[in-house]
Amino acid sequence: MNPDWSARRDLSINQATVPRWSASEVIEGCARAGYAGVGLWRDRVQAEGPGLLAKRARTLGVEVTSLCRGGFFLAPTTEGTKARIEDNLRAVDEAAELGAAVLALVCGPAPGRDLAGARQAVAAAIAELAAYAATAGIALGIEPLHPLYCGDRSVVVTLPQALHMARCAGKGTVGLVLDSYHLWWDPELERNISQAASAVLLVQLADWLAPPPDPLNGRGMLGDGCIDLRAFCRTVRSAGYAGKFEVEIFNPEVWALDPADTLEVVALRYEEHAR
Amino acid sequence: MNPDWSARRDLSINQATVPRWSASEVIEGCARAGYAGVGLWRDRVQAEGPGLLAKRARTLGVEVTSLCRGGFFLAPTTEGTKARIEDNLRAVDEAAELGAAVLALVCGPAPGRDLAGARQAVAAAIAELAAYAATAGIALGIEPLHPLYCGDRSVVVTLPQALHMARCAGKGTVGLVLDSYHLWWDPELERNISQAASAVLLVQLADWLAPPPDPLNGRGMLGDGCIDLRAFCRTVRSAGYAGKFEVEIFNPEVWALDPADTLEVVALRYEEHAR
């Protein structure tokens, strides 16, 4: 075990990296490993109750850096879309009870081929949700996903696009979640991050494996891929980001590890490749 | 068979869509099916000889819309990179002998994690190649690939980035190859195409399947995916593109068809979804 735990004060672990743990186990595991925060998922939070988890996190001094996730606003029917927006209101309630710093939004695919129309509809849905979130005191984080996901998970796929949406939706309440995995390819990344600086609510880390072994669950452990994570972290820090780095790795090989070991590996890799 | 063959005068088939055919078979198949052009691959062209194929294409009135491909400039060693640039000079020679309208460039991955450095090195390699290509009278087409390929196939992943590189490398000699599959996700696509208008040498078509069944060989037959191909074709036409649409689909299900049937399906789908 690494005797210097100071790096771990920069880190949060997203539950998707250690799915074998329940939400309370993630909180406890992070406290034991010296991590500053956790990112939790709605289904796992619902299973134990957001109030109980909020208390556990407070007691152990672990910050809930995100609740994952809201979004997926658009359904093929108007009723379907209405139900999804209703579900997003419940996500805001859960984030508030949990004391999560950010509700991360994955801005769903287009129901048909009208990508521009879907983008407008997503912007409208976020504006509606923002009003409710403001009342609940919850920050919404639009997460631009890798363009790989444009067809099935998110019509928001670039940082400038997400920033524009956040600014239109409501200053202060709506910001951004930036993930190295989703953004590293951008030839204008440094400039785009610097322009988004004040809107960045959370930064997530994962590496890009080349070629990607799986579109959904092929994200890489820090240092296993081709992203210059140190430059990425330096860029967001230089832009003024003072929050945690939440590590979110969807990968069966990572999931096969003992979750406590995963936390050790992530901390070591963060020091070696990103800090 | 569709009695109205006029749409086929818009079309070229890329050999990667019908790999069971040799280069001369693709030329002959296209002539029979009323297609205006073919895009050929270097290994298949070398197997039969570019001179012979040029003659066959001329005789049958089939345009060679592209030779695929140059690029992949950067190797881990200086000698390796030098050998690759040498190989690109041979690709220019082959394109000239073949009478290809464009040599398509896939601008390779970074040998390490220095993406910005790799992009500069690629730009330098293209500038070097451009001088040689100008003498041979061959146009080089920088093809921005989908950001999905940033780690293993191309450091050039956006249209504005490719356009900037083309303009720096040499006006007139270096332009762009645009493919719907690589670009459809771009929130600024219409504006970016309109700004690139005069530099567009070739437009390729394939659909995006969601979720992608395979990163490399998961491209969709026109109409099977989520791209609004009609809007894409309209946009490039409005920007002034008067060339052919070269259909390039890497997909084992397409490859399983009789190549002559593939040409029929592509023509019908083009009419139904793109024209």
Coordinates of C-alpha atoms in Angstrom, one line a residue:
Chain A
M1 CA 0.0 0.0 0.0
N2 CA 1.2 3.5 -0.9
P3 CA 2.2 5.3 2.3
D4 CA 1.5 8.7 0.8
W5 CA -2.2 9.1 0.8
S6 CA -2.3 12.8 -0.1
A7 CA -3.1 12.0 -3.8
R8 CA -6.3 10.2 -2.7
R9 CA -7.7 13.5 -1.4
D10 CA -8.0 14.5 -5.1
L11 CA -9.9 11.3 -5.9
S12 CA -13.5 10.1 -6.0
I13 CA -14.5 6.7 -7.2
N14 CA -17.5 6.2 -9.3
Q15 CA -19.6 3.2 -8.4
A16 CA -19.5 1.9 -12.0
T17 CA -15.8 1.2 -11.4
V18 CA -16.6 -1.1 -8.5
P19 CA -20.1 -2.4 -9.2
R20 CA -19.7 -5.4 -6.8
W21 CA -20.0 -3.0 -3.9
S22 CA -23.4 -1.6 -2.8
A23 CA -23.6 2.2 -2.4
S24 CA -22.9 2.0 1.3
E25 CA -19.9 -0.4 0.7
V26 CA -18.5 2.1 -1.8
I27 CA -18.8 4.9 0.7
E28 CA -17.1 2.7 3.4
G29 CA -14.5 1.4 1.0
C30 CA -13.6 5.0 0.0
A31 CA -13.3 6.1 3.6
R32 CA -11.0 3.2 4.4
A33 CA -8.8 3.9 1.3
G34 CA -8.6 7.7 2.0
Y35 CA -10.6 8.7 -1.1
A36 CA -12.3 12.1 -0.8
G37 CA -15.5 11.2 -2.7
V38 CA -17.8 8.8 -4.4
G39 CA -20.1 8.9 -7.4
L40 CA -23.2 6.8 -7.0
W41 CA -25.9 5.4 -9.3
R42 CA -29.6 5.9 -8.9
D43 CA -30.6 2.2 -8.8
R44 CA -28.1 1.4 -6.1
V45 CA -29.0 4.5 -4.2
Q46 CA -32.7 3.6 -4.3
A47 CA -31.9 0.1 -3.1
E48 CA -30.5 1.4 0.2
G49 CA -32.3 4.8 0.4
P50 CA -30.7 8.2 -0.3
G51 CA -31.2 9.5 3.3
L52 CA -29.4 6.6 4.9
L53 CA -26.5 6.9 2.4
A54 CA -26.3 10.7 2.9
K55 CA -25.9 10.1 6.6
R56 CA -23.3 7.4 6.2
A57 CA -21.2 9.6 3.8
R58 CA -21.4 12.6 6.2
T59 CA -20.4 10.4 9.1
L60 CA -17.4 9.0 7.3
G61 CA -16.4 12.4 5.7
V62 CA -16.9 11.2 2.1
E63 CA -18.3 13.7 -0.4
V64 CA -20.9 12.5 -2.9
T65 CA -19.4 14.0 -6.0
S66 CA -22.2 12.9 -8.4
L67 CA -25.4 11.0 -8.7
C68 CA -25.6 9.1 -12.0
R69 CA -27.7 9.8 -13.8
G70 CA -30.5 11.9 -15.2
G71 CA -31.1 12.5 -18.8
F72 CA -32.4 10.2 -21.6
F73 CA -35.1 12.8 -22.1
L74 CA -36.5 11.8 -25.5
A75 CA -38.9 9.0 -26.1
P76 CA -40.6 8.1 -29.4
T77 CA -44.0 9.4 -28.0
T78 CA -45.0 12.6 -26.2
E79 CA -46.2 10.6 -23.2
G80 CA -43.0 8.7 -23.1
T81 CA -41.0 11.9 -23.1
K82 CA -43.2 13.3 -20.3
A83 CA -42.6 10.2 -18.2
R84 CA -38.9 10.5 -18.7
I85 CA -38.9 14.2 -17.6
E86 CA -41.0 13.2 -14.6
D87 CA -38.3 10.5 -13.8
N88 CA -35.7 13.3 -14.0
L89 CA -37.6 15.3 -11.4
R90 CA -37.4 12.3 -9.1
A91 CA -33.6 12.1 -9.8
V92 CA -33.3 15.7 -8.6
D93 CA -35.2 14.8 -5.4
E94 CA -32.9 11.8 -4.8
A95 CA -29.8 13.9 -5.5
A96 CA -31.0 16.5 -3.0
E97 CA -31.7 13.8 -0.3
L98 CA -28.4 12.2 -1.0
G99 CA -26.6 15.5 -0.8
A100 CA -24.9 14.9 -4.2
A101 CA -22.9 17.8 -5.6
V102 CA -24.1 17.2 -9.1
L103 CA -26.8 15.2 -11.0
A104 CA -25.0 14.1 -14.2
L105 CA -27.1 14.2 -17.3
V106 CA -26.7 11.9 -20.2
C107 CA -28.5 13.6 -23.0
G108 CA -30.1 10.7 -24.7
P109 CA -30.2 9.7 -28.4
A110 CA -32.6 11.1 -31.0
P111 CA -35.7 8.9 -31.3
G112 CA -35.4 9.2 -35.1
R113 CA -33.0 10.7 -37.6
D114 CA -33.6 14.3 -36.8
L115 CA -30.5 15.1 -34.8
A116 CA -30.9 18.8 -34.8
G117 CA -34.5 18.6 -33.6
A118 CA -33.5 16.2 -30.9
R119 CA -30.8 18.6 -29.7
Q120 CA -33.4 21.3 -29.5
A121 CA -35.7 19.1 -27.6
V122 CA -33.0 18.1 -25.1
A123 CA -32.1 21.7 -24.5
A124 CA -35.8 22.4 -23.8
A125 CA -36.0 19.5 -21.4
I126 CA -32.9 20.6 -19.5
A127 CA -34.3 24.1 -19.2
E128 CA -37.5 22.7 -17.7
L129 CA -35.5 20.4 -15.3
A130 CA -33.2 23.3 -14.4
A131 CA -36.0 25.3 -12.9
Y132 CA -37.0 22.4 -10.6
A133 CA -33.3 21.7 -9.7
A134 CA -32.7 25.3 -8.8
T135 CA -35.5 25.1 -6.2
A136 CA -34.0 21.9 -4.8
G137 CA -30.6 23.4 -4.8
I138 CA -29.2 20.8 -7.1
A139 CA -26.6 21.5 -9.8
L140 CA -27.2 19.7 -13.1
G141 CA -24.1 18.6 -15.1
I142 CA -24.5 18.1 -18.8
E143 CA -22.0 15.5 -19.8
P144 CA -20.8 15.7 -23.4
L145 CA -20.3 12.0 -24.5
H146 CA -17.8 10.7 -27.0
P147 CA -19.2 11.0 -30.6
L148 CA -19.2 7.2 -30.6
Y149 CA -22.4 7.4 -28.5
C150 CA -24.2 9.9 -30.7
G151 CA -26.5 7.2 -32.2
D152 CA -27.6 5.4 -29.0
R153 CA -26.8 7.4 -25.9
S154 CA -26.3 11.2 -26.3
V155 CA -26.9 13.8 -28.9
V156 CA -24.5 16.1 -26.9
V157 CA -21.1 15.1 -28.1
T158 CA -18.8 18.1 -27.9
L159 CA -17.7 20.4 -25.1
P160 CA -18.7 23.7 -26.9
Q161 CA -22.1 22.2 -27.6
A162 CA -22.6 21.2 -23.9
L163 CA -21.4 24.6 -22.8
H164 CA -23.8 26.4 -25.0
M165 CA -26.7 24.3 -23.7
A166 CA -25.7 24.9 -20.1
R167 CA -25.5 28.6 -20.6
C168 CA -28.9 28.7 -22.3
A169 CA -30.5 26.5 -19.7
G170 CA -29.7 28.6 -16.6
K171 CA -26.6 30.1 -15.3
G172 CA -25.5 28.8 -12.0
T173 CA -27.8 25.7 -11.9
V174 CA -26.6 24.0 -15.0
G175 CA -22.9 23.2 -15.7
L176 CA -20.8 20.5 -17.1
V177 CA -19.3 17.1 -16.3
L178 CA -16.1 16.5 -18.3
D179 CA -14.7 13.1 -18.8
S180 CA -11.2 12.5 -20.3
Y181 CA -12.6 9.4 -22.1
H182 CA -15.2 11.4 -23.9
L183 CA -13.2 14.5 -24.8
W184 CA -9.5 13.6 -25.3
W185 CA -9.8 13.4 -29.2
D186 CA -10.8 17.1 -29.5
P187 CA -8.2 19.1 -31.4
E188 CA -9.3 22.3 -29.6
L189 CA -9.6 20.7 -26.2
E190 CA -7.3 23.1 -24.3
R191 CA -9.1 26.1 -25.6
N192 CA -12.5 24.6 -25.1
I193 CA -11.8 23.7 -21.5
S194 CA -10.4 27.1 -20.8
Q195 CA -13.6 28.7 -22.2
A196 CA -15.8 26.4 -20.2
A197 CA -13.8 26.9 -17.0
S198 CA -16.4 28.4 -14.7
A199 CA -19.1 26.0 -15.8
V200 CA -17.2 22.8 -14.9
L201 CA -18.9 21.0 -12.0
L202 CA -17.1 17.7 -12.1
V203 CA -14.2 16.1 -13.9
Q204 CA -14.1 12.3 -14.5
L205 CA -11.2 10.2 -15.6
A206 CA -10.9 7.0 -17.7
D207 CA -8.4 6.1 -20.3
W208 CA -9.0 5.3 -24.0
L209 CA -8.0 1.8 -25.1
A210 CA -6.9 1.5 -28.8
P211 CA -8.6 -0.1 -30.5
P212 CA -11.6 0.0 -28.2
P213 CA -12.4 -3.5 -27.0
D214 CA -16.1 -2.7 -26.6
P215 CA -18.1 0.5 -27.3
L216 CA -19.8 0.5 -23.9
N217 CA -17.6 -1.4 -21.5
G218 CA -14.2 -0.9 -23.0
R219 CA -12.9 2.1 -21.0
G220 CA -9.4 1.8 -19.7
M221 CA -7.7 1.9 -16.3
L222 CA -5.7 5.1 -16.0
G223 CA -2.4 4.5 -17.8
D224 CA -3.6 1.5 -19.9
G225 CA -4.6 3.6 -22.8
C226 CA -3.5 6.5 -25.1
I227 CA -4.7 9.6 -23.3
D228 CA -2.2 12.0 -21.8
L229 CA -4.0 12.1 -18.5
R230 CA -1.5 14.3 -16.8
A231 CA -1.9 17.0 -19.5
F232 CA -5.7 16.6 -19.2
C233 CA -5.7 17.1 -15.5
R234 CA -3.2 20.0 -15.7
T235 CA -5.5 21.7 -18.3
V236 CA -8.6 21.5 -16.2
R237 CA -6.7 22.6 -13.1
S238 CA -5.2 25.5 -15.0
A239 CA -8.7 26.5 -16.1
G240 CA -9.6 26.8 -12.4
Y241 CA -11.1 23.4 -11.6
A242 CA -10.6 22.8 -7.9
G243 CA -12.8 19.8 -7.5
K244 CA -12.2 16.0 -7.3
F245 CA -11.3 13.7 -10.1
E246 CA -14.0 11.0 -10.2
V247 CA -12.7 7.8 -11.8
E248 CA -15.3 6.0 -13.8
I249 CA -14.2 2.9 -15.7
F250 CA -16.6 0.5 -17.4
N251 CA -14.5 -2.5 -18.0
P252 CA -15.1 -6.2 -17.1
E253 CA -11.4 -6.7 -16.4
V254 CA -11.5 -3.9 -13.8
W255 CA -14.7 -5.3 -12.4
A256 CA -13.1 -8.7 -11.9
L257 CA -10.7 -7.2 -9.3
D258 CA -11.5 -7.1 -5.6
P259 CA -13.1 -3.5 -5.3
A260 CA -10.6 -2.6 -2.5
D261 CA -7.7 -3.6 -4.8
T262 CA -9.3 -1.5 -7.6
L263 CA -9.1 1.6 -5.3
E264 CA -5.4 0.9 -4.6
V265 CA -4.7 0.5 -8.3
V266 CA -6.6 3.6 -9.3
A267 CA -4.7 5.7 -6.6
L268 CA -1.3 4.4 -7.8
R269 CA -2.1 4.9 -11.5
Y270 CA -3.4 8.4 -10.7
E271 CA -0.1 9.3 -9.1
E272 CA 1.9 7.7 -11.9
H273 CA -0.1 9.0 -14.9
A274 CA -2.3 11.9 -14.0
R275 CA -1.4 13.8 -10.9
Chain B
M1 CA -33.9 -4.1 -61.2
N2 CA -34.6 -0.4 -61.1
P3 CA -35.5 0.9 -64.5
D4 CA -34.4 4.5 -63.6
W5 CA -30.7 4.4 -63.8
S6 CA -30.1 8.1 -63.6
A7 CA -29.4 8.0 -59.8
R8 CA -26.5 5.7 -60.5
R9 CA -24.7 8.4 -62.4
D10 CA -24.2 10.0 -58.9
L11 CA -22.7 6.9 -57.5
S12 CA -19.3 5.3 -57.1
I13 CA -18.7 2.1 -55.2
N14 CA -15.7 1.7 -53.0
Q15 CA -14.1 -1.7 -53.4
A16 CA -14.2 -2.2 -49.6
T17 CA -18.0 -2.5 -50.0
V18 CA -17.5 -5.4 -52.5
P19 CA -14.2 -7.0 -51.4
R20 CA -15.0 -10.3 -53.1
W21 CA -14.4 -8.6 -56.5
S22 CA -10.9 -7.9 -57.8
A23 CA -10.3 -4.4 -58.9
S24 CA -11.0 -5.2 -62.6
E25 CA -14.2 -7.0 -61.5
V26 CA -15.3 -3.9 -59.6
I27 CA -14.7 -1.7 -62.6
E28 CA -16.7 -4.2 -64.8
G29 CA -19.5 -4.6 -62.3
C30 CA -19.9 -0.9 -62.0
A31 CA -20.0 -0.4 -65.7
R32 CA -22.7 -3.1 -66.0
A33 CA -24.7 -1.6 -63.1
G34 CA -24.5 1.9 -64.5
Y35 CA -22.4 3.3 -61.7
A36 CA -20.3 6.3 -62.6
G37 CA -17.2 5.4 -60.6
V38 CA -15.2 3.1 -58.4
G39 CA -12.9 3.6 -55.5
L40 CA -10.0 1.1 -55.4
W41 CA -7.5 -0.1 -52.8
R42 CA -3.8 -0.2 -53.2
D43 CA -3.2 -3.9 -52.6
R44 CA -5.9 -4.9 -55.1
V45 CA -4.6 -2.4 -57.6
Q46 CA -1.0 -3.7 -57.2
A47 CA -2.2 -7.2 -57.7
E48 CA -3.5 -6.4 -61.3
G49 CA -1.3 -3.4 -62.1
P50 CA -2.5 0.2 -62.1
G51 CA -1.8 0.7 -65.9
L52 CA -4.1 -2.2 -66.9
L53 CA -6.8 -1.1 -64.6
A54 CA -6.6 2.5 -65.8
K55 CA -7.1 1.3 -69.4
R56 CA -10.0 -1.0 -68.4
A57 CA -11.8 1.9 -66.5
R58 CA -11.2 4.3 -69.4
T59 CA -12.6 1.8 -71.9
L60 CA -15.7 1.2 -69.9
G61 CA -16.3 4.8 -69.0
V62 CA -15.9 4.3 -65.3
E63 CA -14.1 7.1 -63.3
V64 CA -11.7 6.1 -60.5
T65 CA -12.9 8.4 -57.8
S66 CA -10.3 7.4 -55.3
L67 CA -7.3 5.3 -54.5
C68 CA -7.3 4.1 -50.9
R69 CA -5.1 4.9 -49.3
G70 CA -2.1 6.9 -48.3
G71 CA -1.3 8.1 -44.8
F72 CA -0.4 6.3 -41.6
F73 CA 2.7 8.5 -41.6
L74 CA 4.0 8.1 -38.1
A75 CA 6.0 5.1 -36.9
P76 CA 7.7 4.7 -33.5
T77 CA 11.1 5.3 -35.1
T78 CA 12.5 8.0 -37.4
E79 CA 13.5 5.2 -39.9
G80 CA 10.0 3.8 -39.7
T81 CA 8.4 7.1 -40.4
K82 CA 10.8 7.7 -43.3
A83 CA 9.8 4.3 -44.8
R84 CA 6.1 5.2 -44.5
I85 CA 6.6 8.5 -46.3
E86 CA 8.5 6.7 -49.0
D87 CA 5.5 4.3 -49.3
N88 CA 3.2 7.3 -49.7
L89 CA 5.3 8.5 -52.6
R90 CA 4.7 5.1 -54.2
A91 CA 1.0 5.5 -53.5
V92 CA 1.1 8.8 -55.4
D93 CA 2.8 7.1 -58.3
E94 CA 0.2 4.4 -58.3
A95 CA -2.6 7.0 -58.2
A96 CA -1.1 8.8 -61.2
E97 CA -0.8 5.6 -63.2
L98 CA -4.3 4.5 -62.3
G99 CA -5.7 7.9 -63.1
A100 CA -7.4 8.2 -59.7
A101 CA -9.0 11.5 -59.0
V102 CA -7.9 11.5 -55.3
L103 CA -5.4 9.7 -53.1
A104 CA -7.3 9.4 -49.8
L105 CA -5.1 9.9 -46.7
V106 CA -5.8 8.3 -43.4
C107 CA -3.8 10.3 -41.0
G108 CA -2.6 7.6 -38.7
P109 CA -2.5 7.3 -34.9
A110 CA 0.1 8.9 -32.6
P111 CA 2.9 6.5 -31.8
G112 CA 2.7 7.6 -28.2
R113 CA 0.5 9.8 -26.0
D114 CA 1.6 13.1 -27.6
L115 CA -1.5 13.8 -29.7
A116 CA -0.7 17.4 -30.4
G117 CA 2.9 16.5 -31.5
A118 CA 1.6 13.7 -33.7
R119 CA -0.8 16.2 -35.4
Q120 CA 2.1 18.5 -36.1
A121 CA 4.1 15.6 -37.5
V122 CA 1.2 14.5 -39.7
A123 CA 0.8 18.1 -41.1
A124 CA 4.6 18.1 -41.9
A125 CA 4.4 14.8 -43.7
I126 CA 1.4 15.9 -45.7
A127 CA 3.2 19.1 -46.8
E128 CA 6.2 17.0 -47.9
L129 CA 3.9 14.6 -49.8
A130 CA 2.0 17.5 -51.3
A131 CA 5.0 18.8 -53.2
Y132 CA 5.6 15.4 -54.8
A133 CA 1.9 14.9 -55.5
A134 CA 1.7 18.3 -57.2
T135 CA 4.4 17.2 -59.6
A136 CA 2.5 14.0 -60.4
G137 CA -0.7 16.0 -60.8
I138 CA -2.4 14.0 -58.0
A139 CA -4.8 15.5 -55.5
L140 CA -4.4 14.4 -51.9
G141 CA -7.6 14.1 -49.8
I142 CA -7.3 14.3 -46.1
E143 CA -10.1 12.3 -44.6
P144 CA -11.2 13.3 -41.1
L145 CA -12.1 10.0 -39.4
H146 CA -14.7 9.6 -36.6
P147 CA -13.2 10.4 -33.2
L148 CA -13.7 6.7 -32.4
Y149 CA -10.5 6.1 -34.4
C150 CA -8.3 8.7 -32.7
G151 CA -6.4 6.1 -30.8
D152 CA -5.6 3.6 -33.5
R153 CA -6.2 5.1 -37.0
S154 CA -6.2 8.9 -37.4
V155 CA -5.2 11.9 -35.3
V156 CA -7.3 13.9 -37.7
V157 CA -10.9 13.6 -36.4
T158 CA -12.8 16.8 -37.2
L159 CA -13.6 18.6 -40.4
P160 CA -12.2 22.0 -39.4
Q161 CA -9.0 20.3 -38.3
A162 CA -8.7 18.6 -41.7
L163 CA -9.5 21.8 -43.5
H164 CA -6.9 23.7 -41.6
M165 CA -4.3 21.0 -42.4
A166 CA -5.2 21.0 -46.1
R167 CA -4.9 24.8 -46.3
C168 CA -1.6 24.8 -44.7
A169 CA -0.3 21.9 -46.8
G170 CA -0.8 23.4 -50.2
K171 CA -3.7 25.1 -51.9
G172 CA -5.0 23.2 -54.9
T173 CA -3.1 20.0 -54.3
V174 CA -4.5 19.0 -50.9
G175 CA -8.2 18.8 -50.2
L176 CA -10.7 16.8 -48.2
V177 CA -12.5 13.5 -48.4
L178 CA -15.7 13.7 -46.4
D179 CA -17.6 10.6 -45.2
S180 CA -21.1 10.7 -43.6
Y181 CA -20.1 7.9 -41.2
H182 CA -17.2 9.9 -39.9
L183 CA -18.8 13.3 -39.6
W184 CA -22.6 13.0 -38.9
W185 CA -22.3 13.6 -35.2
D186 CA -20.8 17.1 -35.6
P187 CA -23.2 19.7 -34.1
E188 CA -21.7 22.3 -36.5
L189 CA -21.6 20.1 -39.6
E190 CA -23.6 22.3 -41.9
R191 CA -21.5 25.3 -41.2
N192 CA -18.3 23.3 -41.3
I193 CA -19.1 21.8 -44.7
S194 CA -20.1 25.2 -46.1
Q195 CA -16.7 26.6 -44.9
A196 CA -14.8 23.7 -46.5
A197 CA -16.8 23.7 -49.7
S198 CA -14.1 24.5 -52.2
A199 CA -11.7 22.0 -50.7
V200 CA -14.0 19.0 -50.9
L201 CA -12.5 16.5 -53.4
L202 CA -14.7 13.5 -52.6
V203 CA -17.8 12.6 -50.6
Q204 CA -18.3 9.1 -49.2
L205 CA -21.4 7.6 -47.8
A206 CA -22.1 5.0 -45.1
D207 CA -24.7 4.8 -42.4
W208 CA -24.1 4.7 -38.6
L209 CA -25.5 1.7 -36.8
A210 CA -26.5 2.3 -33.2
P211 CA -25.1 0.8 -31.2
P212 CA -22.1 0.2 -33.4
P213 CA -21.7 -3.6 -33.8
D214 CA -18.0 -3.3 -34.4
P215 CA -15.6 -0.4 -34.3
L216 CA -14.0 -1.2 -37.6
N217 CA -16.4 -3.3 -39.6
G218 CA -19.7 -2.1 -38.3
R219 CA -20.7 0.5 -40.9
G220 CA -24.2 0.5 -42.1
M221 CA -25.9 0.1 -45.5
L222 CA -27.5 3.3 -46.4
G223 CA -30.9 3.5 -44.6
D224 CA -30.0 0.9 -42.0
G225 CA -28.7 3.4 -39.5
C226 CA -29.5 6.8 -37.9
I227 CA -27.9 9.3 -40.2
D228 CA -30.1 11.6 -42.2
L229 CA -28.3 10.9 -45.4
R230 CA -30.6 13.0 -47.5
A231 CA -29.8 16.1 -45.4
F232 CA -26.1 15.2 -45.6
C233 CA -26.1 14.9 -49.4
R234 CA -28.2 18.1 -49.7
T235 CA -25.7 20.0 -47.5
V236 CA -22.6 19.0 -49.5
R237 CA -24.5 19.7 -52.8
S238 CA -25.6 23.1 -51.5
A239 CA -22.0 23.8 -50.6
G240 CA -21.1 23.3 -54.2
Y241 CA -19.9 19.7 -54.4
A242 CA -20.7 18.3 -57.8
G243 CA -18.8 15.1 -57.6
K244 CA -19.8 11.5 -57.1
F245 CA -21.0 9.9 -53.8
E246 CA -18.7 7.0 -53.2
V247 CA -20.3 4.3 -51.0
E248 CA -17.9 2.6 -48.7
I249 CA -19.4 0.1 -46.2
F250 CA -17.2 -2.1 -44.1
N251 CA -19.6 -4.7 -42.9
P252 CA -19.5 -8.6 -43.0
E253 CA -23.3 -8.7 -43.6
V254 CA -22.9 -6.6 -46.7
W255 CA -19.8 -8.6 -47.8
A256 CA -21.9 -11.8 -47.6
L257 CA -24.1 -10.6 -50.5
D258 CA -23.3 -11.2 -54.1
P259 CA -21.4 -8.1 -55.1
A260 CA -23.7 -7.4 -58.1
D261 CA -26.7 -7.5 -55.6
T262 CA -24.8 -5.1 -53.3
L263 CA -24.7 -2.6 -56.2
E264 CA -28.4 -3.0 -56.7
V265 CA -29.2 -2.5 -53.0
V266 CA -26.9 0.5 -52.7
A267 CA -28.5 2.2 -55.7
L268 CA -32.0 1.6 -54.4
R269 CA -31.1 2.7 -50.9
Y270 CA -29.4 5.8 -52.3
E271 CA -32.6 6.7 -54.1
E272 CA -34.8 6.0 -51.0
H273 CA -32.6 7.6 -48.3
A274 CA -30.1 10.0 -49.8
R275 CA -30.8 11.4 -53.2

